[in-house]
Amino acid sequence: MLEKFSFETFRKRNDRQPAETGRKDIAGLAKQAQEAFAANDLAAVLESLNLIREKTLPESERAPEGMSLLETKELFKNDFLGILEIEKFTGRKFSETEKKKIANMWTEKIKEQNLTREDLECLKKEGFMIVLRTSTLIHEGRELMATIENLRKKFKGLFHNLSWYNNEKFATDMQNAVRMSWAIVKKEILDESRNKNWDEQEKVLQRWAREHKVDSKFVTRRTPAEAAYDIPAYYHARNKHILEKDWDWTGVQSSDGYFTLIGKFGSNGLGVSYVVRGYSSSYLGVCPSR
């Protein structure tokens, strides 16, 4: 439950803030809340008030640095796709129980990967986005698993009209559907992964993990379904194409044994293709996912 918030509570808590920058941050959030209220955007009002509440909590009650979902949203801005954006994208509403689970999932992810504020700031600068993935979507009044097949049904205009993978398991099988999770994923391919074959790209990912002081098990390729979810979700929320010129080489194979590619998201829609493992191209790379 959201704590009852009054201007007197705000004043007393704000008096406890030792730094002038802290007061300025809170004043800015208060202005955002007023503007959102004037625009009748109640969801934005609640988010701003929650941020104010969090920033004005006593030190002993605050979440550890870098672990707050609301602060992460504030940091990533348009590169954060959370509950509001994904509800609009998938057409499904999250229950209060699910929302609590989603918040807990983020906290667990932060703990598991030992992510600090500095880490998140670095990832933001490097062109990463944060996206909430959910396992189902609503299409024509029915709840469907978030497979590529069902994403194509719901978003016909966002996918290139190709038939070669209509019966491929990576597109249709429920085991290959998107799983409920938080993902931190690079919007564009790593430059150092260009002009390298699949195995060479694996070494690039391992080196990237070492340089970022993260266990390599947390730095992976996306599945085709994850890429086919993330890219249209970003477009749906921000009206901006990502991976417009390049391909993300995923970690799942087609029935022919070739690893699938997702990308080239232009006016013809999102492309799905495949190449042999030893292939390389300046337009083919990998988007690290954490």
PDB file of C-alpha atoms in Angstrom:
ATOM      1  CA  MET A   1       0.000   0.000   0.000  1.00  0.00           C
ATOM      2  CA  LEU A   2       1.190   3.534  -0.765  1.00  0.00           C
ATOM      3  CA  GLU A   3       1.806   5.431   2.457  1.00  0.00           C
ATOM      4  CA  LYS A   4      -0.525   8.390   2.953  1.00  0.00           C
ATOM      5  CA  PHE A   5       1.487  11.362   1.772  1.00  0.00           C
ATOM      6  CA  SER A   6       0.922  14.939   2.952  1.00  0.00           C
ATOM      7  CA  PHE A   7       2.782  18.184   2.372  1.00  0.00           C
ATOM      8  CA  GLU A   8       3.657  18.209   6.091  1.00  0.00           C
ATOM      9  CA  THR A   9       5.213  14.746   5.761  1.00  0.00           C
ATOM     10  CA  PHE A  10       7.067  15.948   2.685  1.00  0.00           C
ATOM     11  CA  ARG A  11       8.375  19.031   4.536  1.00  0.00           C
ATOM     12  CA  LYS A  12       9.592  17.076   7.571  1.00  0.00           C
ATOM     13  CA  ARG A  13      11.323  14.419   5.487  1.00  0.00           C
ATOM     14  CA  ASN A  14      12.827  16.971   3.158  1.00  0.00           C
ATOM     15  CA  ASP A  15      14.349  18.744   6.194  1.00  0.00           C
ATOM     16  CA  ARG A  16      16.291  15.530   6.871  1.00  0.00           C
ATOM     17  CA  GLN A  17      17.992  15.656   3.459  1.00  0.00           C
ATOM     18  CA  PRO A  18      21.564  16.868   4.067  1.00  0.00           C
ATOM     19  CA  ALA A  19      22.468  17.673   0.453  1.00  0.00           C
ATOM     20  CA  GLU A  20      21.115  20.567  -1.580  1.00  0.00           C
ATOM     21  CA  THR A  21      21.058  18.321  -4.662  1.00  0.00           C
ATOM     22  CA  GLY A  22      18.704  15.983  -2.820  1.00  0.00           C
ATOM     23  CA  ARG A  23      16.249  18.814  -2.234  1.00  0.00           C
ATOM     24  CA  LYS A  24      16.447  19.853  -5.869  1.00  0.00           C
ATOM     25  CA  ASP A  25      15.740  16.295  -7.006  1.00  0.00           C
ATOM     26  CA  ILE A  26      12.692  16.086  -4.790  1.00  0.00           C
ATOM     27  CA  ALA A  27      11.439  19.517  -5.890  1.00  0.00           C
ATOM     28  CA  GLY A  28      11.757  18.359  -9.503  1.00  0.00           C
ATOM     29  CA  LEU A  29       9.777  15.213  -8.768  1.00  0.00           C
ATOM     30  CA  ALA A  30       7.093  17.266  -7.023  1.00  0.00           C
ATOM     31  CA  LYS A  31       6.826  19.456 -10.130  1.00  0.00           C
ATOM     32  CA  GLN A  32       6.545  16.323 -12.299  1.00  0.00           C
ATOM     33  CA  ALA A  33       3.723  15.064 -10.072  1.00  0.00           C
ATOM     34  CA  GLN A  34       1.874  18.392 -10.412  1.00  0.00           C
ATOM     35  CA  GLU A  35       2.251  18.383 -14.187  1.00  0.00           C
ATOM     36  CA  ALA A  36       1.114  14.763 -14.428  1.00  0.00           C
ATOM     37  CA  PHE A  37      -1.911  15.544 -12.240  1.00  0.00           C
ATOM     38  CA  ALA A  38      -2.825  18.475 -14.484  1.00  0.00           C
ATOM     39  CA  ALA A  39      -2.592  16.115 -17.474  1.00  0.00           C
ATOM     40  CA  ASN A  40      -4.762  13.559 -15.645  1.00  0.00           C
ATOM     41  CA  ASP A  41      -1.952  10.984 -15.839  1.00  0.00           C
ATOM     42  CA  LEU A  42      -2.552   9.319 -12.482  1.00  0.00           C
ATOM     43  CA  ALA A  43      -0.044   6.542 -13.095  1.00  0.00           C
ATOM     44  CA  ALA A  44       2.724   9.123 -13.557  1.00  0.00           C
ATOM     45  CA  VAL A  45       1.554  10.956 -10.438  1.00  0.00           C
ATOM     46  CA  LEU A  46       1.864   7.794  -8.350  1.00  0.00           C
ATOM     47  CA  GLU A  47       5.301   7.024  -9.746  1.00  0.00           C
ATOM     48  CA  SER A  48       6.561  10.527  -8.895  1.00  0.00           C
ATOM     49  CA  LEU A  49       5.116  10.324  -5.375  1.00  0.00           C
ATOM     50  CA  ASN A  50       6.693   6.919  -4.875  1.00  0.00           C
ATOM     51  CA  LEU A  51      10.063   8.325  -5.889  1.00  0.00           C
ATOM     52  CA  ILE A  52       9.622  11.229  -3.457  1.00  0.00           C
ATOM     53  CA  ARG A  53       8.696   8.796  -0.705  1.00  0.00           C
ATOM     54  CA  GLU A  54      11.711   6.641  -1.420  1.00  0.00           C
ATOM     55  CA  LYS A  55      14.136   9.565  -1.545  1.00  0.00           C
ATOM     56  CA  THR A  56      12.851  10.961   1.753  1.00  0.00           C
ATOM     57  CA  LEU A  57      12.862   7.721   3.739  1.00  0.00           C
ATOM     58  CA  PRO A  58      15.308   7.539   6.656  1.00  0.00           C
ATOM     59  CA  GLU A  59      18.637   6.016   5.600  1.00  0.00           C
ATOM     60  CA  SER A  60      17.904   2.814   7.523  1.00  0.00           C
ATOM     61  CA  GLU A  61      14.701   2.232   5.548  1.00  0.00           C
ATOM     62  CA  ARG A  62      16.044   2.886   2.058  1.00  0.00           C
ATOM     63  CA  ALA A  63      16.769   0.212  -0.515  1.00  0.00           C
ATOM     64  CA  PRO A  64      20.475  -0.401  -1.147  1.00  0.00           C
ATOM     65  CA  GLU A  65      22.090   1.905  -3.686  1.00  0.00           C
ATOM     66  CA  GLY A  66      21.265   0.932  -7.257  1.00  0.00           C
ATOM     67  CA  MET A  67      18.533  -1.539  -6.315  1.00  0.00           C
ATOM     68  CA  SER A  68      15.462   0.650  -6.698  1.00  0.00           C
ATOM     69  CA  LEU A  69      13.255  -0.113  -9.679  1.00  0.00           C
ATOM     70  CA  LEU A  70      11.813   3.399  -9.644  1.00  0.00           C
ATOM     71  CA  GLU A  71      15.246   5.005  -9.565  1.00  0.00           C
ATOM     72  CA  THR A  72      16.334   2.755 -12.417  1.00  0.00           C
ATOM     73  CA  LYS A  73      13.349   3.938 -14.444  1.00  0.00           C
ATOM     74  CA  GLU A  74      14.292   7.525 -13.682  1.00  0.00           C
ATOM     75  CA  LEU A  75      17.865   6.834 -14.856  1.00  0.00           C
ATOM     76  CA  PHE A  76      17.017   4.991 -18.094  1.00  0.00           C
ATOM     77  CA  LYS A  77      14.043   7.195 -19.022  1.00  0.00           C
ATOM     78  CA  ASN A  78      12.860   6.198 -22.550  1.00  0.00           C
ATOM     79  CA  ASP A  79      15.077   3.124 -22.470  1.00  0.00           C
ATOM     80  CA  PHE A  80      12.995   1.642 -19.646  1.00  0.00           C
ATOM     81  CA  LEU A  81       9.979  -0.456 -20.637  1.00  0.00           C
ATOM     82  CA  GLY A  82       8.123  -1.330 -17.468  1.00  0.00           C
ATOM     83  CA  ILE A  83       4.619  -2.283 -16.417  1.00  0.00           C
ATOM     84  CA  LEU A  84       2.803   0.598 -18.132  1.00  0.00           C
ATOM     85  CA  GLU A  85       4.569   0.142 -21.466  1.00  0.00           C
ATOM     86  CA  ILE A  86       4.243  -3.634 -21.495  1.00  0.00           C
ATOM     87  CA  GLU A  87       0.577  -3.574 -20.524  1.00  0.00           C
ATOM     88  CA  LYS A  88      -0.055  -1.400 -23.579  1.00  0.00           C
ATOM     89  CA  PHE A  89       2.166  -3.546 -25.793  1.00  0.00           C
ATOM     90  CA  THR A  90       0.730  -6.926 -24.852  1.00  0.00           C
ATOM     91  CA  GLY A  91      -2.835  -5.816 -24.162  1.00  0.00           C
ATOM     92  CA  ARG A  92      -2.854  -7.583 -20.793  1.00  0.00           C
ATOM     93  CA  LYS A  93      -3.176  -6.082 -17.332  1.00  0.00           C
ATOM     94  CA  PHE A  94      -1.046  -7.127 -14.401  1.00  0.00           C
ATOM     95  CA  SER A  95      -2.774  -7.895 -11.118  1.00  0.00           C
ATOM     96  CA  GLU A  96      -1.498  -6.373  -7.878  1.00  0.00           C
ATOM     97  CA  THR A  97       0.010  -9.749  -7.005  1.00  0.00           C
ATOM     98  CA  GLU A  98       1.847  -9.823 -10.334  1.00  0.00           C
ATOM     99  CA  LYS A  99       3.099  -6.272  -9.829  1.00  0.00           C
ATOM    100  CA  LYS A 100       4.598  -7.259  -6.475  1.00  0.00           C
ATOM    101  CA  LYS A 101       6.205 -10.273  -8.110  1.00  0.00           C
ATOM    102  CA  ILE A 102       7.628  -8.054 -10.859  1.00  0.00           C
ATOM    103  CA  ALA A 103       9.163  -5.699  -8.270  1.00  0.00           C
ATOM    104  CA  ASN A 104      10.638  -8.658  -6.387  1.00  0.00           C
ATOM    105  CA  MET A 105      12.058 -10.073  -9.621  1.00  0.00           C
ATOM    106  CA  TRP A 106      13.994  -6.850 -10.157  1.00  0.00           C
ATOM    107  CA  THR A 107      15.349  -6.900  -6.607  1.00  0.00           C
ATOM    108  CA  GLU A 108      16.463 -10.505  -7.052  1.00  0.00           C
ATOM    109  CA  LYS A 109      18.131  -9.685 -10.362  1.00  0.00           C
ATOM    110  CA  ILE A 110      20.072  -6.822  -8.773  1.00  0.00           C
ATOM    111  CA  LYS A 111      21.215  -9.075  -5.939  1.00  0.00           C
ATOM    112  CA  GLU A 112      22.070 -12.029  -8.164  1.00  0.00           C
ATOM    113  CA  GLN A 113      24.228  -9.991 -10.530  1.00  0.00           C
ATOM    114  CA  ASN A 114      25.473  -7.608  -7.829  1.00  0.00           C
ATOM    115  CA  LEU A 115      24.453  -4.631  -9.945  1.00  0.00           C
ATOM    116  CA  THR A 116      25.303  -1.224  -8.498  1.00  0.00           C
ATOM    117  CA  ARG A 117      24.139   2.232  -9.487  1.00  0.00           C
ATOM    118  CA  GLU A 118      27.491   2.733 -11.217  1.00  0.00           C
ATOM    119  CA  ASP A 119      26.931  -0.451 -13.227  1.00  0.00           C
ATOM    120  CA  LEU A 120      23.511   0.714 -14.375  1.00  0.00           C
ATOM    121  CA  GLU A 121      24.816   4.168 -15.274  1.00  0.00           C
ATOM    122  CA  CYS A 122      27.532   2.527 -17.367  1.00  0.00           C
ATOM    123  CA  LEU A 123      25.035   0.262 -19.139  1.00  0.00           C
ATOM    124  CA  LYS A 124      22.807   3.237 -19.899  1.00  0.00           C
ATOM    125  CA  LYS A 125      25.740   5.075 -21.493  1.00  0.00           C
ATOM    126  CA  GLU A 126      26.604   1.987 -23.541  1.00  0.00           C
ATOM    127  CA  GLY A 127      23.143   1.911 -25.121  1.00  0.00           C
ATOM    128  CA  PHE A 128      21.335  -0.725 -23.074  1.00  0.00           C
ATOM    129  CA  MET A 129      17.631  -0.762 -22.361  1.00  0.00           C
ATOM    130  CA  ILE A 130      15.656  -2.427 -19.604  1.00  0.00           C
ATOM    131  CA  VAL A 131      12.545  -4.320 -20.633  1.00  0.00           C
ATOM    132  CA  LEU A 132       9.959  -6.262 -18.701  1.00  0.00           C
ATOM    133  CA  ARG A 133       9.196  -9.468 -20.542  1.00  0.00           C
ATOM    134  CA  THR A 134       5.957 -11.286 -19.950  1.00  0.00           C
ATOM    135  CA  SER A 135       4.979 -14.775 -21.034  1.00  0.00           C
ATOM    136  CA  THR A 136       1.517 -13.977 -22.412  1.00  0.00           C
ATOM    137  CA  LEU A 137      -0.301 -11.436 -24.554  1.00  0.00           C
ATOM    138  CA  ILE A 138      -3.899 -10.717 -25.478  1.00  0.00           C
ATOM    139  CA  HIS A 139      -5.068 -11.166 -29.071  1.00  0.00           C
ATOM    140  CA  GLU A 140      -8.716 -10.965 -30.134  1.00  0.00           C
ATOM    141  CA  GLY A 141      -9.819 -11.410 -26.532  1.00  0.00           C
ATOM    142  CA  ARG A 142      -7.690 -14.515 -25.937  1.00  0.00           C
ATOM    143  CA  GLU A 143      -4.618 -14.878 -23.764  1.00  0.00           C
ATOM    144  CA  LEU A 144      -1.810 -16.470 -25.776  1.00  0.00           C
ATOM    145  CA  MET A 145       1.742 -17.499 -25.018  1.00  0.00           C
ATOM    146  CA  ALA A 146       4.324 -14.977 -26.193  1.00  0.00           C
ATOM    147  CA  THR A 147       5.772 -17.033 -29.047  1.00  0.00           C
ATOM    148  CA  ILE A 148       6.957 -15.533 -32.328  1.00  0.00           C
ATOM    149  CA  GLU A 149       3.916 -17.079 -34.004  1.00  0.00           C
ATOM    150  CA  ASN A 150       1.542 -15.264 -31.642  1.00  0.00           C
ATOM    151  CA  LEU A 151       3.511 -12.001 -31.730  1.00  0.00           C
ATOM    152  CA  ARG A 152       3.135 -12.078 -35.521  1.00  0.00           C
ATOM    153  CA  LYS A 153      -0.613 -12.616 -35.193  1.00  0.00           C
ATOM    154  CA  LYS A 154      -1.010  -9.626 -32.897  1.00  0.00           C
ATOM    155  CA  PHE A 155       1.423  -7.287 -34.640  1.00  0.00           C
ATOM    156  CA  LYS A 156       1.036  -8.169 -38.324  1.00  0.00           C
ATOM    157  CA  GLY A 157       2.439  -4.875 -39.548  1.00  0.00           C
ATOM    158  CA  LEU A 158       5.583  -5.125 -37.418  1.00  0.00           C
ATOM    159  CA  PHE A 159       6.889  -8.351 -38.946  1.00  0.00           C
ATOM    160  CA  HIS A 160       8.238  -8.917 -42.437  1.00  0.00           C
ATOM    161  CA  ASN A 161       5.885 -11.253 -44.260  1.00  0.00           C
ATOM    162  CA  LEU A 162       8.024 -14.386 -44.426  1.00  0.00           C
ATOM    163  CA  SER A 163       6.710 -17.940 -44.390  1.00  0.00           C
ATOM    164  CA  TRP A 164       9.873 -20.030 -44.096  1.00  0.00           C
ATOM    165  CA  TYR A 165       9.619 -20.280 -40.314  1.00  0.00           C
ATOM    166  CA  ASN A 166       5.850 -20.785 -39.992  1.00  0.00           C
ATOM    167  CA  ASN A 167       6.366 -24.334 -38.719  1.00  0.00           C
ATOM    168  CA  GLU A 168       9.725 -23.876 -37.026  1.00  0.00           C
ATOM    169  CA  LYS A 169       9.761 -24.852 -33.347  1.00  0.00           C
ATOM    170  CA  PHE A 170      11.680 -21.714 -32.360  1.00  0.00           C
ATOM    171  CA  ALA A 171       8.647 -19.729 -33.568  1.00  0.00           C
ATOM    172  CA  THR A 172       5.744 -21.950 -32.559  1.00  0.00           C
ATOM    173  CA  ASP A 173       6.754 -24.189 -29.660  1.00  0.00           C
ATOM    174  CA  MET A 174       5.538 -23.114 -26.210  1.00  0.00           C
ATOM    175  CA  GLN A 175       8.917 -24.066 -24.742  1.00  0.00           C
ATOM    176  CA  ASN A 176      10.454 -21.329 -26.895  1.00  0.00           C
ATOM    177  CA  ALA A 177       8.021 -18.651 -25.698  1.00  0.00           C
ATOM    178  CA  VAL A 178       9.180 -15.566 -23.811  1.00  0.00           C
ATOM    179  CA  ARG A 179       9.486 -16.071 -20.059  1.00  0.00           C
ATOM    180  CA  MET A 180       8.459 -13.529 -17.417  1.00  0.00           C
ATOM    181  CA  SER A 181      11.638 -11.671 -16.522  1.00  0.00           C
ATOM    182  CA  TRP A 182      13.506  -8.387 -16.447  1.00  0.00           C
ATOM    183  CA  ALA A 183      16.105  -8.062 -19.206  1.00  0.00           C
ATOM    184  CA  ILE A 184      18.958  -5.600 -19.560  1.00  0.00           C
ATOM    185  CA  VAL A 185      19.832  -5.768 -23.240  1.00  0.00           C
ATOM    186  CA  LYS A 186      21.862  -3.707 -25.688  1.00  0.00           C
ATOM    187  CA  LYS A 187      19.647  -2.018 -28.257  1.00  0.00           C
ATOM    188  CA  GLU A 188      22.204  -2.352 -31.051  1.00  0.00           C
ATOM    189  CA  ILE A 189      24.832  -5.022 -31.702  1.00  0.00           C
ATOM    190  CA  LEU A 190      28.278  -4.749 -30.139  1.00  0.00           C
ATOM    191  CA  ASP A 191      30.618  -3.175 -32.676  1.00  0.00           C
ATOM    192  CA  GLU A 192      33.368  -5.612 -31.709  1.00  0.00           C
ATOM    193  CA  SER A 193      31.089  -8.539 -32.624  1.00  0.00           C
ATOM    194  CA  ARG A 194      30.816  -7.492 -36.281  1.00  0.00           C
ATOM    195  CA  ASN A 195      32.681  -9.427 -38.964  1.00  0.00           C
ATOM    196  CA  LYS A 196      32.994 -12.450 -36.673  1.00  0.00           C
ATOM    197  CA  ASN A 197      31.468 -15.905 -36.920  1.00  0.00           C
ATOM    198  CA  TRP A 198      29.231 -17.362 -34.212  1.00  0.00           C
ATOM    199  CA  ASP A 199      32.056 -18.933 -32.172  1.00  0.00           C
ATOM    200  CA  GLU A 200      34.203 -15.813 -32.381  1.00  0.00           C
ATOM    201  CA  GLN A 201      31.251 -13.793 -31.115  1.00  0.00           C
ATOM    202  CA  GLU A 202      31.041 -16.120 -28.113  1.00  0.00           C
ATOM    203  CA  LYS A 203      34.581 -15.064 -27.198  1.00  0.00           C
ATOM    204  CA  VAL A 204      33.561 -11.416 -27.591  1.00  0.00           C
ATOM    205  CA  LEU A 205      30.738 -11.957 -25.091  1.00  0.00           C
ATOM    206  CA  GLN A 206      33.111 -13.612 -22.619  1.00  0.00           C
ATOM    207  CA  ARG A 207      35.581 -10.748 -22.947  1.00  0.00           C
ATOM    208  CA  TRP A 208      32.782  -8.208 -22.507  1.00  0.00           C
ATOM    209  CA  ALA A 209      31.728  -9.976 -19.300  1.00  0.00           C
ATOM    210  CA  ARG A 210      35.289  -9.849 -17.921  1.00  0.00           C
ATOM    211  CA  GLU A 211      35.642  -6.173 -18.747  1.00  0.00           C
ATOM    212  CA  HIS A 212      32.359  -5.429 -16.975  1.00  0.00           C
ATOM    213  CA  LYS A 213      33.267  -7.625 -13.994  1.00  0.00           C
ATOM    214  CA  VAL A 214      30.220  -9.844 -14.329  1.00  0.00           C
ATOM    215  CA  ASP A 215      30.010 -13.638 -14.354  1.00  0.00           C
ATOM    216  CA  SER A 216      29.818 -14.752 -17.994  1.00  0.00           C
ATOM    217  CA  LYS A 217      26.799 -16.931 -17.178  1.00  0.00           C
ATOM    218  CA  PHE A 218      24.800 -13.689 -16.860  1.00  0.00           C
ATOM    219  CA  VAL A 219      25.831 -12.408 -20.309  1.00  0.00           C
ATOM    220  CA  THR A 220      23.922 -14.299 -22.981  1.00  0.00           C
ATOM    221  CA  ARG A 221      22.462 -14.144 -26.446  1.00  0.00           C
ATOM    222  CA  ARG A 222      18.742 -13.639 -26.734  1.00  0.00           C
ATOM    223  CA  THR A 223      16.413 -16.342 -27.946  1.00  0.00           C
ATOM    224  CA  PRO A 224      14.540 -15.559 -31.188  1.00  0.00           C
ATOM    225  CA  ALA A 225      11.319 -15.011 -29.223  1.00  0.00           C
ATOM    226  CA  GLU A 226      13.019 -12.599 -26.817  1.00  0.00           C
ATOM    227  CA  ALA A 227      14.468 -10.526 -29.664  1.00  0.00           C
ATOM    228  CA  ALA A 228      11.156 -10.612 -31.540  1.00  0.00           C
ATOM    229  CA  TYR A 229       9.483  -9.328 -28.357  1.00  0.00           C
ATOM    230  CA  ASP A 230      12.014  -6.673 -27.277  1.00  0.00           C
ATOM    231  CA  ILE A 231      12.410  -4.923 -30.639  1.00  0.00           C
ATOM    232  CA  PRO A 232       8.689  -4.372 -31.439  1.00  0.00           C
ATOM    233  CA  ALA A 233       8.028  -3.527 -27.769  1.00  0.00           C
ATOM    234  CA  TYR A 234      10.524  -0.664 -27.962  1.00  0.00           C
ATOM    235  CA  TYR A 235       8.984   0.557 -31.222  1.00  0.00           C
ATOM    236  CA  HIS A 236       5.462   0.292 -29.798  1.00  0.00           C
ATOM    237  CA  ALA A 237       6.415   2.350 -26.733  1.00  0.00           C
ATOM    238  CA  ARG A 238       8.821   4.886 -28.281  1.00  0.00           C
ATOM    239  CA  ASN A 239       7.913   4.894 -31.998  1.00  0.00           C
ATOM    240  CA  LYS A 240      11.570   4.319 -32.844  1.00  0.00           C
ATOM    241  CA  HIS A 241      13.244   1.499 -34.755  1.00  0.00           C
ATOM    242  CA  ILE A 242      16.188  -0.322 -33.229  1.00  0.00           C
ATOM    243  CA  LEU A 243      18.327  -2.847 -35.125  1.00  0.00           C
ATOM    244  CA  GLU A 244      17.206  -1.103 -38.283  1.00  0.00           C
ATOM    245  CA  LYS A 245      20.315  -2.035 -40.269  1.00  0.00           C
ATOM    246  CA  ASP A 246      21.797  -4.968 -38.357  1.00  0.00           C
ATOM    247  CA  TRP A 247      21.030  -8.534 -37.286  1.00  0.00           C
ATOM    248  CA  ASP A 248      21.222  -9.961 -33.771  1.00  0.00           C
ATOM    249  CA  TRP A 249      22.542 -13.549 -33.931  1.00  0.00           C
ATOM    250  CA  THR A 250      20.533 -15.536 -31.380  1.00  0.00           C
ATOM    251  CA  GLY A 251      21.408 -18.681 -29.478  1.00  0.00           C
ATOM    252  CA  VAL A 252      18.654 -20.937 -30.897  1.00  0.00           C
ATOM    253  CA  GLN A 253      18.889 -23.070 -34.019  1.00  0.00           C
ATOM    254  CA  SER A 254      16.421 -23.673 -36.835  1.00  0.00           C
ATOM    255  CA  SER A 255      15.465 -27.200 -37.895  1.00  0.00           C
ATOM    256  CA  ASP A 256      18.375 -27.123 -40.358  1.00  0.00           C
ATOM    257  CA  GLY A 257      20.825 -26.575 -37.517  1.00  0.00           C
ATOM    258  CA  TYR A 258      21.577 -22.921 -38.320  1.00  0.00           C
ATOM    259  CA  PHE A 259      21.422 -20.233 -35.638  1.00  0.00           C
ATOM    260  CA  THR A 260      18.613 -17.778 -36.311  1.00  0.00           C
ATOM    261  CA  LEU A 261      18.952 -14.028 -36.815  1.00  0.00           C
ATOM    262  CA  ILE A 262      16.493 -11.307 -35.807  1.00  0.00           C
ATOM    263  CA  GLY A 263      16.753  -7.732 -37.060  1.00  0.00           C
ATOM    264  CA  LYS A 264      16.699  -5.452 -40.106  1.00  0.00           C
ATOM    265  CA  PHE A 265      13.663  -3.794 -38.542  1.00  0.00           C
ATOM    266  CA  GLY A 266      12.662  -1.263 -41.186  1.00  0.00           C
ATOM    267  CA  SER A 267       9.619  -0.247 -43.185  1.00  0.00           C
ATOM    268  CA  ASN A 268       9.051  -3.873 -44.276  1.00  0.00           C
ATOM    269  CA  GLY A 269       8.915  -5.050 -40.684  1.00  0.00           C
ATOM    270  CA  LEU A 270      11.117  -7.180 -38.473  1.00  0.00           C
ATOM    271  CA  GLY A 271      13.162  -9.797 -40.299  1.00  0.00           C
ATOM    272  CA  VAL A 272      13.894 -13.390 -39.276  1.00  0.00           C
ATOM    273  CA  SER A 273      16.650 -15.303 -41.039  1.00  0.00           C
ATOM    274  CA  TYR A 274      19.492 -17.796 -40.510  1.00  0.00           C
ATOM    275  CA  VAL A 275      23.055 -18.409 -41.679  1.00  0.00           C
ATOM    276  CA  VAL A 276      25.713 -21.068 -41.238  1.00  0.00           C
ATOM    277  CA  ARG A 277      27.780 -20.964 -38.055  1.00  0.00           C
ATOM    278  CA  GLY A 278      30.977 -19.931 -39.866  1.00  0.00           C
ATOM    279  CA  TYR A 279      29.397 -16.933 -41.604  1.00  0.00           C
ATOM    280  CA  SER A 280      30.432 -13.362 -40.787  1.00  0.00           C
ATOM    281  CA  SER A 281      29.281  -9.911 -41.883  1.00  0.00           C
ATOM    282  CA  SER A 282      29.604  -6.265 -40.866  1.00  0.00           C
ATOM    283  CA  TYR A 283      25.817  -6.248 -40.345  1.00  0.00           C
ATOM    284  CA  LEU A 284      25.746  -9.348 -38.154  1.00  0.00           C
ATOM    285  CA  GLY A 285      26.600  -9.257 -34.452  1.00  0.00           C
ATOM    286  CA  VAL A 286      25.229  -9.886 -31.009  1.00  0.00           C
ATOM    287  CA  CYS A 287      23.255  -7.822 -28.499  1.00  0.00           C
ATOM    288  CA  PRO A 288      24.389  -8.846 -25.005  1.00  0.00           C
ATOM    289  CA  SER A 289      21.512  -9.636 -22.665  1.00  0.00           C
ATOM    290  CA  ARG A 290      21.795  -9.714 -18.875  1.00  0.00           C
TER     291      ARG A 290
END
